[in-house]
């Protein structure tokens, strides 16, 4: 896929996410890893709804800006996830309302912020780990993400928002949306004693669809 097409895709998906209220103002950022080891990254203080393909930041393999506007300040989040997820080619980070709300609840499990509610959440996002609160730009968040050892393709930063990796930009966007919708379901059902998927139903999904979940990975180690 040409770099021009990739730039257009970033703008197209960014606009879609913004217009549906999934990341307000100038929040959120998107990155794509290129074949030469460099990246395309959305610029700092840029609204995902109004991106210009020509001004998207182009970084070389060492992270130096080679063209476009200055990149998002949240580059370290992207770097950390890429370094632990070798197959990842795209990362989406949003400040989506329901996922951020979920990140503040006292009862959530840091190893799996959501229970197994729907097949599609497990198929698209797998499981999501909680990373404790760090101020934006704090290098300690990189250490926290690397500490997950690549077992998770999606993490939820407490009081901040989700960071989701995918093998394509479309996959990363769809997984992020699935995480947000499942967080919304969780909040709607909180306190109502809903029926979640049973361990047997989860095992069936893992077997049939080849889903890799962190617990399965740990059992194999």
mmCIF file of C-alpha atoms in Angstrom:
data_model
loop_
_atom_site.group_PDB
_atom_site.id
_atom_site.type_symbol
_atom_site.label_atom_id
_atom_site.label_comp_id
_atom_site.label_asym_id
_atom_site.label_seq_id
_atom_site.Cartn_x
_atom_site.Cartn_y
_atom_site.Cartn_z
ATOM 1 C CA UNK A 1 0.000 0.000 0.000
ATOM 2 C CA UNK A 2 1.412 3.401 -0.951
ATOM 3 C CA UNK A 3 2.307 5.992 1.655
ATOM 4 C CA UNK A 4 -0.216 8.376 0.061
ATOM 5 C CA UNK A 5 -2.980 5.813 0.610
ATOM 6 C CA UNK A 6 -1.860 5.230 4.212
ATOM 7 C CA UNK A 7 -1.952 8.980 4.894
ATOM 8 C CA UNK A 8 -5.458 9.152 3.442
ATOM 9 C CA UNK A 9 -6.525 6.180 5.582
ATOM 10 C CA UNK A 10 -5.298 7.886 8.767
ATOM 11 C CA UNK A 11 -7.359 10.975 7.882
ATOM 12 C CA UNK A 12 -10.428 8.927 6.923
ATOM 13 C CA UNK A 13 -10.471 6.822 10.088
ATOM 14 C CA UNK A 14 -9.572 9.840 12.238
ATOM 15 C CA UNK A 15 -12.515 11.810 10.857
ATOM 16 C CA UNK A 16 -14.866 8.868 11.407
ATOM 17 C CA UNK A 17 -13.778 8.462 15.048
ATOM 18 C CA UNK A 18 -14.045 12.201 15.707
ATOM 19 C CA UNK A 19 -17.423 12.687 14.036
ATOM 20 C CA UNK A 20 -18.950 9.894 16.117
ATOM 21 C CA UNK A 21 -17.750 11.512 19.339
ATOM 22 C CA UNK A 22 -15.149 8.864 20.138
ATOM 23 C CA UNK A 23 -12.377 11.364 20.856
ATOM 24 C CA UNK A 24 -13.155 15.041 21.559
ATOM 25 C CA UNK A 25 -11.285 18.228 20.679
ATOM 26 C CA UNK A 26 -7.654 17.604 19.765
ATOM 27 C CA UNK A 27 -7.434 14.419 21.856
ATOM 28 C CA UNK A 28 -6.407 11.035 20.517
ATOM 29 C CA UNK A 29 -3.705 9.997 18.082
ATOM 30 C CA UNK A 30 -2.975 7.397 15.410
ATOM 31 C CA UNK A 31 0.296 5.912 14.172
ATOM 32 C CA UNK A 32 1.285 3.529 11.383
ATOM 33 C CA UNK A 33 4.548 1.620 11.096
ATOM 34 C CA UNK A 34 6.058 1.705 7.598
ATOM 35 C CA UNK A 35 8.069 -0.950 5.770
ATOM 36 C CA UNK A 36 11.292 1.086 6.079
ATOM 37 C CA UNK A 37 11.009 1.120 9.888
ATOM 38 C CA UNK A 38 9.724 4.689 9.972
ATOM 39 C CA UNK A 39 6.260 5.813 11.043
ATOM 40 C CA UNK A 40 3.410 8.077 10.132
ATOM 41 C CA UNK A 41 1.942 9.781 13.214
ATOM 42 C CA UNK A 42 -0.821 12.327 13.739
ATOM 43 C CA UNK A 43 0.593 15.747 14.720
ATOM 44 C CA UNK A 44 0.518 17.301 18.177
ATOM 45 C CA UNK A 45 -2.602 19.342 19.035
ATOM 46 C CA UNK A 46 -4.329 18.113 15.866
ATOM 47 C CA UNK A 47 -8.001 17.140 15.926
ATOM 48 C CA UNK A 48 -8.547 13.700 14.395
ATOM 49 C CA UNK A 49 -11.547 15.220 12.613
ATOM 50 C CA UNK A 50 -9.526 17.735 10.596
ATOM 51 C CA UNK A 51 -6.273 16.048 9.599
ATOM 52 C CA UNK A 52 -4.374 17.112 6.469
ATOM 53 C CA UNK A 53 -2.643 14.105 4.835
ATOM 54 C CA UNK A 54 0.318 16.260 3.750
ATOM 55 C CA UNK A 55 0.967 17.494 7.307
ATOM 56 C CA UNK A 56 0.980 14.101 9.041
ATOM 57 C CA UNK A 57 4.304 13.617 10.844
ATOM 58 C CA UNK A 58 6.788 11.291 9.119
ATOM 59 C CA UNK A 59 9.411 9.830 11.465
ATOM 60 C CA UNK A 60 12.439 7.731 10.596
ATOM 61 C CA UNK A 61 13.288 4.445 12.333
ATOM 62 C CA UNK A 62 15.110 6.392 15.089
ATOM 63 C CA UNK A 63 12.021 8.505 15.765
ATOM 64 C CA UNK A 64 13.382 11.687 14.166
ATOM 65 C CA UNK A 65 10.927 13.951 12.345
ATOM 66 C CA UNK A 66 11.691 13.946 8.606
ATOM 67 C CA UNK A 67 8.602 15.749 7.269
ATOM 68 C CA UNK A 68 5.250 17.160 8.316
ATOM 69 C CA UNK A 69 4.199 18.839 11.552
ATOM 70 C CA UNK A 70 5.633 18.030 15.000
ATOM 71 C CA UNK A 71 4.270 14.636 16.121
ATOM 72 C CA UNK A 72 1.939 13.896 19.021
ATOM 73 C CA UNK A 73 3.535 14.189 22.459
ATOM 74 C CA UNK A 74 2.237 10.694 23.214
ATOM 75 C CA UNK A 75 4.779 9.005 20.928
ATOM 76 C CA UNK A 76 6.237 7.045 23.918
ATOM 77 C CA UNK A 77 2.916 5.171 24.306
ATOM 78 C CA UNK A 78 3.098 4.070 20.688
ATOM 79 C CA UNK A 79 6.795 3.164 20.866
ATOM 80 C CA UNK A 80 6.295 0.989 23.945
ATOM 81 C CA UNK A 81 3.443 -0.984 22.398
ATOM 82 C CA UNK A 82 5.251 -1.442 19.064
ATOM 83 C CA UNK A 83 8.351 -2.697 20.873
ATOM 84 C CA UNK A 84 6.369 -5.390 22.671
ATOM 85 C CA UNK A 85 3.996 -6.301 19.791
ATOM 86 C CA UNK A 86 6.197 -7.259 16.842
ATOM 87 C CA UNK A 87 3.181 -7.917 14.587
ATOM 88 C CA UNK A 88 1.592 -4.504 15.239
ATOM 89 C CA UNK A 89 1.538 -2.108 12.286
ATOM 90 C CA UNK A 90 -0.923 0.474 13.638
ATOM 91 C CA UNK A 91 -1.868 1.983 17.000
ATOM 92 C CA UNK A 92 -4.932 4.015 17.949
ATOM 93 C CA UNK A 93 -5.163 6.018 21.185
ATOM 94 C CA UNK A 94 -8.453 7.703 22.074
ATOM 95 C CA UNK A 95 -9.986 9.553 25.006
ATOM 96 C CA UNK A 96 -13.287 7.714 24.505
ATOM 97 C CA UNK A 97 -15.878 8.433 27.203
ATOM 98 C CA UNK A 98 -16.994 4.974 28.324
ATOM 99 C CA UNK A 99 -13.523 3.414 28.300
ATOM 100 C CA UNK A 100 -12.176 6.323 30.377
ATOM 101 C CA UNK A 101 -15.108 5.950 32.801
ATOM 102 C CA UNK A 102 -14.395 2.216 33.077
ATOM 103 C CA UNK A 103 -10.737 2.940 33.889
ATOM 104 C CA UNK A 104 -11.779 4.795 37.070
ATOM 105 C CA UNK A 105 -14.009 2.105 38.576
ATOM 106 C CA UNK A 106 -12.677 0.466 41.743
ATOM 107 C CA UNK A 107 -13.716 -3.103 40.923
ATOM 108 C CA UNK A 108 -12.028 -3.641 37.570
ATOM 109 C CA UNK A 109 -9.360 -6.327 37.237
ATOM 110 C CA UNK A 110 -6.032 -4.841 36.018
ATOM 111 C CA UNK A 111 -5.373 -8.038 34.026
ATOM 112 C CA UNK A 112 -8.758 -7.912 32.267
ATOM 113 C CA UNK A 113 -10.632 -4.626 32.606
ATOM 114 C CA UNK A 114 -13.785 -6.151 31.118
ATOM 115 C CA UNK A 115 -15.413 -9.515 31.770
ATOM 116 C CA UNK A 116 -16.121 -11.734 28.727
ATOM 117 C CA UNK A 117 -19.340 -10.029 27.638
ATOM 118 C CA UNK A 118 -19.539 -10.570 23.871
ATOM 119 C CA UNK A 119 -17.737 -12.776 21.345
ATOM 120 C CA UNK A 120 -16.763 -9.714 19.304
ATOM 121 C CA UNK A 121 -14.872 -8.008 22.113
ATOM 122 C CA UNK A 122 -12.777 -11.159 22.588
ATOM 123 C CA UNK A 123 -12.307 -11.639 18.832
ATOM 124 C CA UNK A 124 -11.326 -8.024 18.098
ATOM 125 C CA UNK A 125 -9.650 -6.781 21.288
ATOM 126 C CA UNK A 126 -8.831 -9.984 23.186
ATOM 127 C CA UNK A 127 -8.369 -8.756 26.725
ATOM 128 C CA UNK A 128 -7.346 -5.319 27.913
ATOM 129 C CA UNK A 129 -4.902 -4.582 30.734
ATOM 130 C CA UNK A 130 -5.186 -1.549 33.017
ATOM 131 C CA UNK A 131 -2.111 0.669 33.346
ATOM 132 C CA UNK A 132 -2.204 2.762 36.529
ATOM 133 C CA UNK A 133 -2.410 6.551 36.252
ATOM 134 C CA UNK A 134 0.608 8.485 34.967
ATOM 135 C CA UNK A 135 0.549 12.132 33.972
ATOM 136 C CA UNK A 136 0.626 12.644 30.175
ATOM 137 C CA UNK A 137 4.183 12.349 28.890
ATOM 138 C CA UNK A 138 5.499 10.566 32.016
ATOM 139 C CA UNK A 139 8.187 8.086 30.829
ATOM 140 C CA UNK A 140 7.103 5.656 33.576
ATOM 141 C CA UNK A 141 4.079 4.713 31.448
ATOM 142 C CA UNK A 142 6.501 3.199 28.920
ATOM 143 C CA UNK A 143 7.974 0.979 31.638
ATOM 144 C CA UNK A 144 4.456 -0.062 32.687
ATOM 145 C CA UNK A 145 3.440 -1.007 29.127
ATOM 146 C CA UNK A 146 6.689 -2.886 28.515
ATOM 147 C CA UNK A 147 6.103 -4.723 31.799
ATOM 148 C CA UNK A 148 3.088 -6.389 30.183
ATOM 149 C CA UNK A 149 5.602 -8.189 27.926
ATOM 150 C CA UNK A 150 3.497 -7.929 24.790
ATOM 151 C CA UNK A 151 0.742 -10.219 26.103
ATOM 152 C CA UNK A 152 -1.875 -7.540 25.432
ATOM 153 C CA UNK A 153 -2.700 -5.791 22.158
ATOM 154 C CA UNK A 154 -4.858 -3.282 24.048
ATOM 155 C CA UNK A 155 -4.196 -1.390 27.262
ATOM 156 C CA UNK A 156 -6.359 1.086 29.149
ATOM 157 C CA UNK A 157 -4.542 3.997 30.771
ATOM 158 C CA UNK A 158 -6.295 4.887 34.032
ATOM 159 C CA UNK A 159 -8.099 8.262 33.935
ATOM 160 C CA UNK A 160 -6.846 8.735 30.358
ATOM 161 C CA UNK A 161 -7.972 6.269 27.672
ATOM 162 C CA UNK A 162 -7.284 3.165 25.565
ATOM 163 C CA UNK A 163 -4.176 2.425 23.472
ATOM 164 C CA UNK A 164 -4.810 -0.367 20.966
ATOM 165 C CA UNK A 165 -2.483 -2.073 18.477
ATOM 166 C CA UNK A 166 -3.479 -3.942 15.328
ATOM 167 C CA UNK A 167 -1.917 -5.634 12.318
ATOM 168 C CA UNK A 168 -3.654 -3.012 10.147
ATOM 169 C CA UNK A 169 -5.097 0.422 10.865
ATOM 170 C CA UNK A 170 -8.590 -0.924 10.254
ATOM 171 C CA UNK A 171 -8.034 -3.742 12.774
ATOM 172 C CA UNK A 172 -6.736 -1.300 15.401
ATOM 173 C CA UNK A 173 -9.689 1.072 14.862
ATOM 174 C CA UNK A 174 -12.265 -1.730 15.007
ATOM 175 C CA UNK A 175 -10.684 -3.179 18.170
ATOM 176 C CA UNK A 176 -10.718 0.274 19.802
ATOM 177 C CA UNK A 177 -14.377 0.733 18.899
ATOM 178 C CA UNK A 178 -15.229 -2.726 20.242
ATOM 179 C CA UNK A 179 -13.474 -1.868 23.522
ATOM 180 C CA UNK A 180 -15.426 1.395 23.804
ATOM 181 C CA UNK A 181 -18.784 -0.273 23.045
ATOM 182 C CA UNK A 182 -18.109 -3.097 25.508
ATOM 183 C CA UNK A 183 -17.163 -0.549 28.200
ATOM 184 C CA UNK A 184 -20.480 1.168 27.459
ATOM 185 C CA UNK A 185 -22.340 -2.140 27.857
ATOM 186 C CA UNK A 186 -20.554 -2.783 31.144
ATOM 187 C CA UNK A 187 -21.606 0.610 32.509
ATOM 188 C CA UNK A 188 -25.211 0.098 31.345
ATOM 189 C CA UNK A 189 -25.367 -3.290 33.073
ATOM 190 C CA UNK A 190 -23.392 -2.418 36.204
ATOM 191 C CA UNK A 191 -25.263 -3.588 39.298
ATOM 192 C CA UNK A 192 -27.818 -5.621 37.304
ATOM 193 C CA UNK A 193 -26.113 -9.035 37.702
ATOM 194 C CA UNK A 194 -25.888 -9.741 33.932
ATOM 195 C CA UNK A 195 -24.973 -13.107 32.387
ATOM 196 C CA UNK A 196 -21.459 -13.008 30.966
ATOM 197 C CA UNK A 197 -19.935 -15.674 28.732
ATOM 198 C CA UNK A 198 -19.018 -18.808 30.682
ATOM 199 C CA UNK A 199 -15.445 -20.174 30.755
ATOM 200 C CA UNK A 200 -16.659 -22.963 28.441
ATOM 201 C CA UNK A 201 -18.083 -20.450 25.961
ATOM 202 C CA UNK A 202 -14.833 -18.452 26.041
ATOM 203 C CA UNK A 203 -12.799 -21.645 25.501
ATOM 204 C CA UNK A 204 -15.015 -22.499 22.515
ATOM 205 C CA UNK A 205 -14.372 -19.062 20.946
ATOM 206 C CA UNK A 206 -10.630 -19.401 21.545
ATOM 207 C CA UNK A 207 -10.617 -22.817 19.874
ATOM 208 C CA UNK A 208 -12.838 -21.980 16.887
ATOM 209 C CA UNK A 209 -11.470 -18.514 16.083
ATOM 210 C CA UNK A 210 -7.858 -18.961 17.203
ATOM 211 C CA UNK A 211 -8.056 -16.091 19.694
ATOM 212 C CA UNK A 212 -4.912 -15.508 21.749
ATOM 213 C CA UNK A 213 -5.759 -14.407 25.292
ATOM 214 C CA UNK A 214 -3.144 -13.553 27.952
ATOM 215 C CA UNK A 215 -4.180 -16.441 30.235
ATOM 216 C CA UNK A 216 -3.741 -18.939 27.411
ATOM 217 C CA UNK A 217 -0.330 -17.451 26.638
ATOM 218 C CA UNK A 218 0.723 -17.774 30.273
ATOM 219 C CA UNK A 219 -0.353 -21.427 30.359
ATOM 220 C CA UNK A 220 1.835 -22.118 27.335
ATOM 221 C CA UNK A 221 4.943 -20.561 28.901
#
